[in-house]
Every structure is written in C-alpha cells, then in structure tokens.
Tab-separated table of C-alpha atoms in Angstrom:
chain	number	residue	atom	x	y	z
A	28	UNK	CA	0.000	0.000	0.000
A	29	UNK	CA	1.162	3.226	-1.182
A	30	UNK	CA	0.588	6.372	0.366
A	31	UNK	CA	-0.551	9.363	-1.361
A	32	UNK	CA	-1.822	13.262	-1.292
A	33	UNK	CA	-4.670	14.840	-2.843
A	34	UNK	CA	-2.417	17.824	-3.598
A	35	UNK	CA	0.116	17.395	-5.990
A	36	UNK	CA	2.029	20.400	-5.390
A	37	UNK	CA	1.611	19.149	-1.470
A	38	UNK	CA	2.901	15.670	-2.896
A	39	UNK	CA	6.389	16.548	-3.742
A	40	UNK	CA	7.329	18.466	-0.371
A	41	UNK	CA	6.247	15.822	1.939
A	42	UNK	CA	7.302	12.615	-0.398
A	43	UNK	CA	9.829	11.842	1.909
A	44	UNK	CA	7.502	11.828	5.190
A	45	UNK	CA	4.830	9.167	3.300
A	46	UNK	CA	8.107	7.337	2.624
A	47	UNK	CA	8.395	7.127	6.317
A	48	UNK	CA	4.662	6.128	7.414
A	49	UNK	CA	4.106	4.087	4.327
A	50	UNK	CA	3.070	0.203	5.828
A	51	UNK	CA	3.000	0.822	9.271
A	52	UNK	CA	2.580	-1.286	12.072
A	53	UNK	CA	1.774	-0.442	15.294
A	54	UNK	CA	2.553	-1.859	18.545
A	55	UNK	CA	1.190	-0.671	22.303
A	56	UNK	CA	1.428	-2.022	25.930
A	57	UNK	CA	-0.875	-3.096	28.200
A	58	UNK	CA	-1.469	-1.302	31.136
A	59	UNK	CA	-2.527	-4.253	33.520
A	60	UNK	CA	-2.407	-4.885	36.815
A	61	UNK	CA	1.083	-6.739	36.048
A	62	UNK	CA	2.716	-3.850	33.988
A	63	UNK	CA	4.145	-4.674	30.412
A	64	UNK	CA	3.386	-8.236	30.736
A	65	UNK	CA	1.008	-8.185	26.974
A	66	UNK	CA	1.922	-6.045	24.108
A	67	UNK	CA	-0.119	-5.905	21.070
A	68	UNK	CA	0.965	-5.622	17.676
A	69	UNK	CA	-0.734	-4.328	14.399
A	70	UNK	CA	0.420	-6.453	11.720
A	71	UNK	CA	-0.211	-4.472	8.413
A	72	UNK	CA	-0.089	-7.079	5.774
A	73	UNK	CA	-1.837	-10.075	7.585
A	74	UNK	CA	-5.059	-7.705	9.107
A	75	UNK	CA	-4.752	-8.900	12.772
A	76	UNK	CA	-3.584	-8.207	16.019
A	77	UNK	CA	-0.888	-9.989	17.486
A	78	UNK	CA	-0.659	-10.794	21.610
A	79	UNK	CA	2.711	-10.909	22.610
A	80	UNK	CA	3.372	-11.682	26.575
A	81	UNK	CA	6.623	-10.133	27.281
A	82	UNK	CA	7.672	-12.963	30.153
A	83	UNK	CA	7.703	-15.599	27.655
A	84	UNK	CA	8.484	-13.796	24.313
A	85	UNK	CA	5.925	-15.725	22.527
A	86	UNK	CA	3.032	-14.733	20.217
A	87	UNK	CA	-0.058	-15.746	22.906
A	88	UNK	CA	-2.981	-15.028	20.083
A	89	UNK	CA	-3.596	-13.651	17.029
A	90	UNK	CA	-7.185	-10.993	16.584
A	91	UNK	CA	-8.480	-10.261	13.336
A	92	UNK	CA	-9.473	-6.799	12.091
A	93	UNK	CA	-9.591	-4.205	9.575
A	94	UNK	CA	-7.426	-4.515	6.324
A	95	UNK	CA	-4.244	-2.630	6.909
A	96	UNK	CA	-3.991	-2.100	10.684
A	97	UNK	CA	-1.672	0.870	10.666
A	98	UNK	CA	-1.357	2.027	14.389
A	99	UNK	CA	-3.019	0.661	17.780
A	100	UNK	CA	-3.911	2.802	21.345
A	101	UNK	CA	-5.178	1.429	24.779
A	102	UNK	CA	-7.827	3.168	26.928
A	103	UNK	CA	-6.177	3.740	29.916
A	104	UNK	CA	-7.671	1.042	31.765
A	105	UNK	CA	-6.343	-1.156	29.047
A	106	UNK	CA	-9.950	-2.827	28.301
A	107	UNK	CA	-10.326	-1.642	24.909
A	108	UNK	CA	-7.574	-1.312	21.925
A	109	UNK	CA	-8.003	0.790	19.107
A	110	UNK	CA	-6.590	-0.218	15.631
A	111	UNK	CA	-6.359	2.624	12.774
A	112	UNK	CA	-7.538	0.404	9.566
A	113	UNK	CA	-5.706	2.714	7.224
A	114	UNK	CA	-6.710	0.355	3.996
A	115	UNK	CA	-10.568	0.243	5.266
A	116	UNK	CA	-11.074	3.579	6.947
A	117	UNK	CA	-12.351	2.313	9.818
A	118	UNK	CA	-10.681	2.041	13.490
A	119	UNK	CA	-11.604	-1.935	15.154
A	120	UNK	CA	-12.538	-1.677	18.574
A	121	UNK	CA	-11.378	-4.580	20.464
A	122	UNK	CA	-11.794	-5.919	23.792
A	123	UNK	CA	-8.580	-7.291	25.387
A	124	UNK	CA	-10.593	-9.536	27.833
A	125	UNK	CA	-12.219	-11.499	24.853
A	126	UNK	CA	-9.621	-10.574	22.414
A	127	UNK	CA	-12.008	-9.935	19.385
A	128	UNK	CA	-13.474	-6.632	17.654
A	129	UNK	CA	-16.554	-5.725	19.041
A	130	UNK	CA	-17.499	-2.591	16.636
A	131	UNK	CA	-15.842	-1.147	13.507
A	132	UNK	CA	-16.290	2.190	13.205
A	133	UNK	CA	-15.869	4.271	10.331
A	134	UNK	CA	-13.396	7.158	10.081
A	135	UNK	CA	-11.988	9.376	7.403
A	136	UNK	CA	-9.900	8.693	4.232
A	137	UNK	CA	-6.506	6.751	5.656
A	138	UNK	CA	-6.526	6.718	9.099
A	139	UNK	CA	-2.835	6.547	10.608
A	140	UNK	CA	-2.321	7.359	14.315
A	141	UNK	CA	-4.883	7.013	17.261
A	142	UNK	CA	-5.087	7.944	20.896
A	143	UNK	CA	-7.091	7.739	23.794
A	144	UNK	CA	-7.684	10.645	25.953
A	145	UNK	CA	-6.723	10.910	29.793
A	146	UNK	CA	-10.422	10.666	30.923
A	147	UNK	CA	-10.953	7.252	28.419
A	148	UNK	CA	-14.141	9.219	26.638
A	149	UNK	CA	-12.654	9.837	23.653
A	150	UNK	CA	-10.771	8.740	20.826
A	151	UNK	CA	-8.656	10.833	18.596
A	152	UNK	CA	-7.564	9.546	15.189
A	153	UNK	CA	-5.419	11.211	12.270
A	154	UNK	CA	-6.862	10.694	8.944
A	155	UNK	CA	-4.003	11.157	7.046
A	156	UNK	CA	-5.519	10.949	3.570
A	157	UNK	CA	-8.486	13.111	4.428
A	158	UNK	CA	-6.662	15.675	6.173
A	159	UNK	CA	-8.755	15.478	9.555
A	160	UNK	CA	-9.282	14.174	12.709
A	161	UNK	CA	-12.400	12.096	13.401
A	162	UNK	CA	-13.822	12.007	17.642
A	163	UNK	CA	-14.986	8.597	18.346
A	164	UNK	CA	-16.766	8.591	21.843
A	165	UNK	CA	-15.971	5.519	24.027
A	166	UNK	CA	-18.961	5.234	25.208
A	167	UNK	CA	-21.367	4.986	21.814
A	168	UNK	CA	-18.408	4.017	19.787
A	169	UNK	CA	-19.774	6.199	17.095
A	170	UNK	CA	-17.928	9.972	15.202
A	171	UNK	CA	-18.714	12.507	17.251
A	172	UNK	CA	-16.987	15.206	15.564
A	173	UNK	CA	-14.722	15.758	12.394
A	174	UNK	CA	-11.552	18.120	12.608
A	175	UNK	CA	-9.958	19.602	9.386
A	176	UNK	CA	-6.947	20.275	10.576
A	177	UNK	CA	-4.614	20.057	6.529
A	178	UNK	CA	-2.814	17.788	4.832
A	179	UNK	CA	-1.362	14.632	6.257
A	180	UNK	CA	-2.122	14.960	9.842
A	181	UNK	CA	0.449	12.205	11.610
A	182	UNK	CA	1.344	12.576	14.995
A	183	UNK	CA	-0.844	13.031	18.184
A	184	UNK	CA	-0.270	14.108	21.533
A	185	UNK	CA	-3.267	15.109	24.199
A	186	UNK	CA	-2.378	16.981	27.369
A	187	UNK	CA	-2.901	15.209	30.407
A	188	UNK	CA	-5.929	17.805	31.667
A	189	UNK	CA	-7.077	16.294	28.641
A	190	UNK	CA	-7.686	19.727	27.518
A	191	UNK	CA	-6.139	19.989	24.345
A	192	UNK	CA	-5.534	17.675	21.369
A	193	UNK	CA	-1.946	18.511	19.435
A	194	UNK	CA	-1.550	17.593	15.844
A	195	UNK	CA	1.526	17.280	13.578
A	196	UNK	CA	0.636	18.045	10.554
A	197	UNK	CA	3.419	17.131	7.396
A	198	UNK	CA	1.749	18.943	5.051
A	199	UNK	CA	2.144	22.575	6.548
A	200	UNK	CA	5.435	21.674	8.609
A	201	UNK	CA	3.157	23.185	11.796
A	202	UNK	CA	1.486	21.055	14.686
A	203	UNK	CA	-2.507	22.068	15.135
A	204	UNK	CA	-3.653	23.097	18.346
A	205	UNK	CA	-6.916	21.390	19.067
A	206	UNK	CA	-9.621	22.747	22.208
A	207	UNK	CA	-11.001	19.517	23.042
A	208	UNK	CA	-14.158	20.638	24.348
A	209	UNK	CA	-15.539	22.870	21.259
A	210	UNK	CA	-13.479	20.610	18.644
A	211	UNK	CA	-12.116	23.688	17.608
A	212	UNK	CA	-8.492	24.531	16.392
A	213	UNK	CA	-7.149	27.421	18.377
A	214	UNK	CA	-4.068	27.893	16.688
A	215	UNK	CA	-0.908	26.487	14.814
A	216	UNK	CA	2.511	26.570	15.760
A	217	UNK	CA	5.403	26.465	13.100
A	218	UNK	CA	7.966	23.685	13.577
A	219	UNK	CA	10.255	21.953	11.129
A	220	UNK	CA	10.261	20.143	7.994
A	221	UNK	CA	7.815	17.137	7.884
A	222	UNK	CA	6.273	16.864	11.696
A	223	UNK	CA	5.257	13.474	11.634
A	224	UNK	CA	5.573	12.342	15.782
A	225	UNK	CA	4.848	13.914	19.030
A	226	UNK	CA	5.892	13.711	22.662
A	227	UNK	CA	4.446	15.303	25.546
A	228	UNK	CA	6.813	15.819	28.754
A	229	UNK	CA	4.778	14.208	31.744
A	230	UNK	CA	3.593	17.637	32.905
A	231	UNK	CA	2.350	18.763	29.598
A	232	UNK	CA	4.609	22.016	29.539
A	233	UNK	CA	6.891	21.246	26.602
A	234	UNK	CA	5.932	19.528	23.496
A	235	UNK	CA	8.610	17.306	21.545
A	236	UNK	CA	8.507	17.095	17.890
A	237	UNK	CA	9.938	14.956	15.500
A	238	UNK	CA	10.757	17.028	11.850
A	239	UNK	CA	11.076	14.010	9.618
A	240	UNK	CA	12.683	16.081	6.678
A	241	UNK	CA	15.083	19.004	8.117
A	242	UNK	CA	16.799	16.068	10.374
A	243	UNK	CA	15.479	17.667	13.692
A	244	UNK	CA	13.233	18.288	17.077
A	245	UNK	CA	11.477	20.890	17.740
A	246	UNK	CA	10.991	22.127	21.329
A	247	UNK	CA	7.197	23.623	21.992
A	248	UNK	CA	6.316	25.619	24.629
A	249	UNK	CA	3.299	24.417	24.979
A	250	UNK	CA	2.239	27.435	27.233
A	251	UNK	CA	3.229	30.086	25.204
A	252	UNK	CA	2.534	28.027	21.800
A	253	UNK	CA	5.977	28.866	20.170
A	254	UNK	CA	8.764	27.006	19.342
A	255	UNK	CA	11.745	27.571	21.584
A	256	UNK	CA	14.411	25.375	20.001
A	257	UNK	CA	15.520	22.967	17.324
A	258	UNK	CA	17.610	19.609	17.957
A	259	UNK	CA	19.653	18.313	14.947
A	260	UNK	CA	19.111	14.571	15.379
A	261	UNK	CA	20.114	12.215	13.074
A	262	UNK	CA	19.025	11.299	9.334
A	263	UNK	CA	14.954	11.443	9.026
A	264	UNK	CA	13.387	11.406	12.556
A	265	UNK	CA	10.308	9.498	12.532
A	266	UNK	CA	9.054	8.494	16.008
A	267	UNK	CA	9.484	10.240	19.593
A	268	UNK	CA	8.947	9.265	22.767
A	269	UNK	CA	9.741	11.237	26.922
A	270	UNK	CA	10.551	9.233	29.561
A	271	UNK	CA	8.154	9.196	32.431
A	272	UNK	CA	10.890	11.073	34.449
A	273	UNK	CA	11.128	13.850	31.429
A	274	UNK	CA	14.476	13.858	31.750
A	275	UNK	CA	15.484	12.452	28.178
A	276	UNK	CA	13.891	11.812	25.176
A	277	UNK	CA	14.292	9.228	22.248
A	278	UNK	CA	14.406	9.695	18.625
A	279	UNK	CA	13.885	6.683	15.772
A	280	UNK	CA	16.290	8.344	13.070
A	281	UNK	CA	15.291	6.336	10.097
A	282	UNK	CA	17.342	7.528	7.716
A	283	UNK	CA	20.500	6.855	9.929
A	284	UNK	CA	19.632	3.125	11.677
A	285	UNK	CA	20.486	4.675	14.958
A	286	UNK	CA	18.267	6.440	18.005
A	287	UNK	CA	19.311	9.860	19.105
A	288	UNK	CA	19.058	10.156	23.193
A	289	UNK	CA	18.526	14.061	24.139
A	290	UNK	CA	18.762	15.572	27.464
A	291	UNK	CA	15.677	18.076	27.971
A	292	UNK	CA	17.897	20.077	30.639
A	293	UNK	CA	20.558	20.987	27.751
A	294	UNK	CA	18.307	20.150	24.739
A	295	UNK	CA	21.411	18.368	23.327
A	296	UNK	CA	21.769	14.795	22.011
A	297	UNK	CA	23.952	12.964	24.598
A	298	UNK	CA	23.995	10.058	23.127
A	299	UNK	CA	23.234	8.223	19.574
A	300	UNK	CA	22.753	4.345	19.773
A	301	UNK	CA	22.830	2.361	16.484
A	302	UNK	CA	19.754	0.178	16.052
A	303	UNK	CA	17.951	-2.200	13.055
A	304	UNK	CA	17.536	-0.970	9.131
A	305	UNK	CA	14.837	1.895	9.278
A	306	UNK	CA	13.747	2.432	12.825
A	307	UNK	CA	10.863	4.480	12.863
A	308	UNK	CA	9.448	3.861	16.273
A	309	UNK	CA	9.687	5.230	19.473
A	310	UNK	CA	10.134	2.971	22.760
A	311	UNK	CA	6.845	3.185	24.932
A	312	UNK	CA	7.825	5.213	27.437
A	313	UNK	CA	4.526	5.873	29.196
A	314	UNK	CA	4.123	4.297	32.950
A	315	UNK	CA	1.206	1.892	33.542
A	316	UNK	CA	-2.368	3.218	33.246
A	317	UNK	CA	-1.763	5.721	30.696
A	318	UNK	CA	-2.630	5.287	27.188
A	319	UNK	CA	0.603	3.958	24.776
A	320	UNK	CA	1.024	3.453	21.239
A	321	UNK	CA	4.094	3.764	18.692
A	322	UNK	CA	4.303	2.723	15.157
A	323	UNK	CA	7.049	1.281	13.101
A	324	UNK	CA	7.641	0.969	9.243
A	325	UNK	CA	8.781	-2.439	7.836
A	326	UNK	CA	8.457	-2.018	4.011
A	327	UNK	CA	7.900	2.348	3.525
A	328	UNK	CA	7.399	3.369	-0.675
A	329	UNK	CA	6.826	-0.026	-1.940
C-alpha cells in the first residue's frame, strides 16, 4: 500500500515523510495490573492483532481486524484497543478480555495514528488521507466530531488535563492546536520540515517534535505556543517518545539506523545508539495506566 496526497504540489514536499509512514505497524502495551506483561501488535499485511506476553516472548494469540492495521492505542484502563484500519477507513474496537473486535467504526480517508484521551471518553484519530481528525466517543463508539486540521495529519499528543488535542501536521510543517471541548483549532505553531511524531513531557509544559525532513526536534512551549528550540538529530526522525521522568527523550532516526538520546535540561543529544535498518518507532515510554502506542515501518514506498 502506497501512500498518497490529494495535492500534488503538497505531494512533492512531503514525499519523503509518506516514505516514512508508508506500511505501518503499530505496537502498544498493556497497562494491567502486572505492567508490560502483553503487548499488542498491528500487523499491516496479515489484518490482525498480534498478543505478545513479554515474560515468555511468545506470540499468545492472534485478533483479526480491519485490512491494513496501521497504528493501535489502549484506553487507559487497558480494556479496549483501538486499531487505525488505514486500507478500510475504519478504526476496530477490540476488547482485550475477549480478544475480538466488538465494533468497527468508520473514520476518514486513511486513518494513521490514534489515541485515547486521559479521561478514556474519547478517541482521537489522524486521517491522514483526508486531512482530519475524526472524535470517536468511548462510550457509543460512534464519530462525534470531524476536525480539518490540513494535509497529512500524523502525529498526536493530548495533554494530560485532557484539555487539548496537538496535531503534527506534514503537510504545513506546523502542529494544530486542538480545544477539546468545542473541537475547535485554536491555533498552529510552526515547527520543522515534515512533523510526523509527538511527545508530551509528563507535565504537559513542553511539546517534543519529531521534523522528519530538516533532520530535527522541535521544542514547543506548549504554554506560550511557540517554538523555543531545534535539535539536529540524526538522518529522518520518525518516532518520539519522553521518559516518564522527562528527563530524556528518544528519537527513531530512520534515515540513519540509529536512536538519538537528548537531554531536555541541555536540549542536546547525549547520546546516539545504532539500532535495526529503518527504525521508525519510538520505545513506549509511558508508565502503567496511561494510554501507549508507537508505530514502526517495515516495508515504507513499496
């Protein structure tokens, strides 16, 4: 599966960042009463879901779902995953007790990344072909709202008052600022080349964001809604991630095989640790409870 704009003129700026999120997998932790023990994992190119228990390293079941499960998110009380069915346009709701879909609901054109919100009422997911981001309440399991937000929304972060919904969008090389309450954008802040991840420091004041085409991370003041500083990382930074201290922060340079390590004190990369061909995502990095979900390219511009 091949990504692709509705805008050529949109097309050739942000080839490079469909390179990156073309045939994605996902892959999220279960926040259980034993922490990390499950992790499930969106298979792209066999439709399903696979249950891996960390203690034994061994595939425990397999759940089938839309075609071309792109990304996955847990409620935070880890009952329900959500799977972005970027091939179907649909998200599969399924519940991790049973282990099978228990609604499908439809979304817009190519959905990519999903989240849960702090309170587990609502579901935010990035429509990447559409250039929106459809509401899905947990509780009717139906759209409750559609956000244009531009072209090839990626990335999303919510705050933990659960007050605001942050976007990266590739096509405008800004991130959307999103009032969660009115489904309204308040504003957009300009960041680098290609924003395709996000990272929110555990008290929401600084926003991490990973430029997939100008090779760097921005630093958002989250506050002030302005971007403070710019990281060089290494070659094509797809996926982000804080640690729950929000001390450091990890980078998946793509382009490079390697994952860049900065320090949020000195907003320098401290260290740079070589990894597999074409890392694109971030470690979960999230304690238990809280909602997890990274994504990670196997076969980009087939």
């Amino acid at each position: 599966m091949t990504r692709m704009t509705r805008n050529p003129d949109i097309a050739g700026r942000t080839a490079a960042v469909f390179c990156a999120v073309a045939a994605l997998t996902g892959l999220t932790a279960a926040p259980s009463e034993r922490p990390g023990r499950l992790v499930y994992v969106a298979n792209l190119h066999s439709d399903t879901v696979s249950v891996v228990d960390t203690r034994s390293g061994t595939v425990v079941d397999g759940v089938p779902v839309g075609d071309g499960p792109d990304s996955a998110a847990l409620g935070p009380d880890g009952s329900r995953l959500y799977v972005t069915d970027s091939a179907a346009d649909t998200v599969s709701v399924v519940d991790t007790r049973t282990r099978t879909v228990v609604e499908t609901v439809g979304v817009g054109h190519e959905p990519s990344r999903v989240t849960v919100s702090p309170d587990n009422k609502s579901v935010y997911v990035a429509n990447v072909g559409a250039g929106t981001v459809s509401v899905i309440s947990t509780r009717t399991l139906a759209v409750t709202d559609t956000i244009a937000v531009g072209d090839a929304p990626l990335g999303l972060a919510v705050s933990p008052d659960g007050r605001t919904l942050y976007v990266a969008v590739a096509g405008s090389d800004s991130v959307s600022v999103i009032r969660t309450d009115t489904g309204t954008v308040t504003g957009a802040v300009p960041v680098g080349g290609g924003p395709t991840a996000l990272a929110l420091t555990p008290d929401g004041r600084h926003l991490y964001v990973s430029n997939l085409t100008s090779d760097d991370v921005s630093v958002v003041d989250t506050r002030t809604r302005t971007e403070t500083g710019r990281i060089p990382v290494g070659d094509q930074p797809a996926g982000i991630g804080v640690l729950p201290d929000g001390r450091r922060v990890y980078v998946a340079d793509i382009g490079s095989d390697e994952v860049s390590v900065i320090s949020t004190r000195s907003r320098t990369v401290t260290d740079t640790i070589a990894v597999g061909d074409g890392p694109t995502a971030s470690p979960s990095t999230r304690t238990a409870g809280a909602s997890t979900s990274a994504t990670s390219s196997r076969t980009p511009c087939r």
